[in-house]
Short mmCIF file of C-alpha atoms in Angstrom, two decimals:
data_model
loop_
_atom_site.label_atom_id
_atom_site.label_comp_id
_atom_site.label_asym_id
_atom_site.label_seq_id
_atom_site.Cartn_x
_atom_site.Cartn_y
_atom_site.Cartn_z
CA MET A 134 42.75 63.73 120.15
CA VAL A 135 45.14 63.76 117.21
CA ASP A 136 45.86 60.06 117.44
CA THR A 137 42.16 59.20 117.21
CA PRO A 138 41.43 58.51 113.52
CA SER A 139 37.71 59.00 114.01
CA ASN A 140 38.14 62.58 115.26
CA PRO A 141 36.55 64.80 112.57
CA ASN A 142 38.83 67.73 113.54
CA ARG A 143 42.05 65.72 113.37
CA HIS A 144 43.33 67.36 110.18
CA GLU A 145 42.62 70.89 111.45
CA ILE A 146 44.26 70.11 114.81
CA LEU A 147 47.39 68.90 113.02
CA LEU A 148 47.48 72.04 110.87
CA LEU A 149 47.13 74.32 113.92
CA LEU A 150 49.77 72.38 115.87
CA THR A 151 52.13 72.64 112.92
CA ARG A 152 51.52 76.40 112.67
CA ALA A 153 52.05 76.79 116.41
CA PHE A 154 55.29 74.84 116.16
CA PHE A 155 56.63 77.01 113.34
CA LEU A 156 55.51 80.25 115.06
CA GLY A 157 57.34 79.16 118.18
CA LEU A 158 60.40 78.18 116.17
CA GLY A 159 60.37 81.56 114.40
CA TYR A 160 60.21 83.37 117.73
CA PHE A 161 63.06 81.26 119.07
CA MET A 162 65.21 81.87 115.98
CA HIS A 163 64.53 85.61 116.09
CA ASN A 164 65.69 85.74 119.72
CA CYS A 165 68.79 83.68 118.85
CA VAL A 166 69.74 86.17 116.13
CA LYS A 167 69.24 89.10 118.54
CA GLU A 168 71.36 87.35 121.17
CA ASP A 169 74.03 86.53 118.61
CA LYS A 170 74.21 90.18 117.50
CA ARG A 171 74.45 91.34 121.11
CA HIS A 172 77.20 88.81 121.75
CA GLN A 173 79.05 89.93 118.61
CA GLU A 174 78.85 93.57 119.73
CA GLU A 175 80.18 92.67 123.20
CA LEU A 176 83.09 90.74 121.69
CA THR A 177 83.85 93.63 119.34
CA THR A 178 83.82 96.12 122.20
CA THR A 179 86.10 93.90 124.25
CA PHE A 180 88.46 93.44 121.31
CA ILE A 181 88.68 97.17 120.54
CA HIS A 182 89.31 97.93 124.17
CA LEU A 183 92.15 95.40 124.23
CA VAL A 184 93.57 96.92 121.04
CA GLU A 185 93.46 100.40 122.60
CA GLN A 186 95.46 99.13 125.53
CA ASN A 187 97.96 96.95 123.66
CA TYR A 188 98.46 98.08 120.06
CA LYS A 189 101.90 99.52 120.74
CA GLN A 190 103.28 96.18 121.91
CA HIS A 191 101.09 93.69 120.06
CA ARG A 192 100.05 93.81 116.42
CA ASP A 193 99.39 90.08 116.03
CA LEU A 194 95.82 88.85 116.16
CA GLN A 195 96.78 85.73 118.09
CA PHE A 196 97.69 87.85 121.13
CA TYR A 197 94.14 89.25 121.27
CA ALA A 198 92.61 85.84 120.61
CA ASP A 199 94.54 84.41 123.55
CA LYS A 200 93.50 87.31 125.77
CA MET A 201 89.84 86.67 124.89
CA SER A 202 90.18 82.86 125.06
CA LEU A 203 88.95 82.54 121.47
CA THR A 204 90.49 81.47 118.20
CA ALA A 205 91.90 84.11 115.86
CA LYS A 206 89.57 82.81 113.13
CA HIS A 207 86.50 83.30 115.32
CA ILE A 208 87.54 86.82 116.33
CA SER A 209 88.17 87.73 112.70
CA LYS A 210 84.72 86.50 111.69
CA VAL A 211 82.89 88.23 114.55
CA ILE A 212 84.73 91.56 114.24
CA LYS A 213 84.20 91.70 110.48
CA ALA A 214 80.50 90.87 110.81
CA SER A 215 79.98 93.35 113.64
CA SER A 216 82.07 96.32 112.47
CA GLY A 217 82.65 95.88 108.77
CA LYS A 218 86.43 95.98 109.33
CA SER A 219 88.69 93.05 109.91
CA ALA A 220 90.38 92.61 113.28
CA THR A 221 93.75 93.24 111.62
CA GLU A 222 92.45 96.49 110.14
CA TRP A 223 91.44 97.65 113.62
CA ILE A 224 94.90 96.90 114.98
CA GLU A 225 96.56 98.63 112.02
CA LYS A 226 94.24 101.63 112.41
CA TYR A 227 95.39 102.26 115.98
CA VAL A 228 99.08 101.80 115.14
CA ILE A 229 98.91 104.06 112.09
CA LEU A 230 96.85 106.78 113.78
CA ASP A 231 99.42 106.92 116.57
CA ALA A 232 102.28 107.00 114.03
CA MET A 233 100.58 109.73 111.98
CA THR A 234 99.97 111.80 115.08
CA GLN A 235 103.58 111.52 116.17
CA LEU A 236 104.87 112.25 112.68
CA SER A 237 102.75 115.36 112.25
CA SER A 238 102.85 116.80 115.77
CA THR A 239 106.28 115.99 117.23
CA ASN A 240 109.91 116.46 116.34
CA ARG A 241 110.72 112.87 117.29
CA SER A 242 112.86 111.06 114.78
CA ILE A 243 111.35 108.29 112.66
CA LYS A 244 113.54 105.87 114.56
CA GLU A 245 112.19 107.08 117.92
CA ILE A 246 108.62 106.78 116.67
CA ALA A 247 109.31 103.28 115.36
CA TYR A 248 110.70 102.20 118.72
CA SER A 249 107.87 103.89 120.64
CA LEU A 250 105.50 101.64 118.69
CA HIS A 251 107.70 98.60 119.36
CA PHE A 252 108.80 97.98 115.80
CA PRO A 253 112.01 95.98 115.60
CA SER A 254 113.62 98.56 113.30
CA GLN A 255 113.03 101.85 111.53
CA SER A 256 113.08 99.95 108.22
CA PHE A 257 110.33 97.57 109.31
CA PHE A 258 108.24 100.50 110.55
CA GLY A 259 108.75 102.30 107.24
CA LYS A 260 107.58 99.30 105.23
CA TYR A 261 104.56 98.76 107.51
CA PHE A 262 103.60 102.46 107.33
CA ASN A 263 104.09 102.63 103.57
CA ARG A 264 102.00 99.48 102.97
CA ILE A 265 99.04 100.93 104.83
CA VAL A 266 99.29 104.66 104.16
CA GLY A 267 100.88 104.59 100.73
CA LEU A 268 103.64 107.00 101.76
CA SER A 269 106.89 106.60 103.62
CA PRO A 270 106.95 108.11 107.13
CA VAL A 271 109.32 110.84 105.87
CA ALA A 272 107.03 111.69 102.95
CA TYR A 273 103.99 111.73 105.24
CA ARG A 274 105.76 114.03 107.70
CA ASN A 275 106.92 116.40 104.94
CA LYS A 276 103.43 116.49 103.45
CA HIS A 277 101.76 117.32 106.78
CA LEU A 278 104.29 119.75 108.21
CA LYS A 279 103.80 122.27 105.39
#
């Protein structure tokens, strides 16, 4: 039909075939985007679940990447796109929320809290906490115990 030059409808057939091709391509691309978003959400859920289970012992993104059999770069990209927060921010959020809770609701020493969160030293914990919260653990505790 299309390859017959004498066909008077040849041009219209080509136009309709081209439209059909692009409509099909659009449908395919739309489904790919939906599948990609669903996949991103599943990876994000898996990542956050792993963080919930392991944040006390592991604050490095590579640990989670290895657990998920992905690269740290890929996880970072997916988590940021899916949640609006970086993977590192999620890890820090869990660590800091635990630290804040312990500082404001227990009488445990800063050193005990640091070790409960598997920091190598009280000093390292203090620097980490201060970098994220903007206060030292002692200042945070004093502010929230009043």
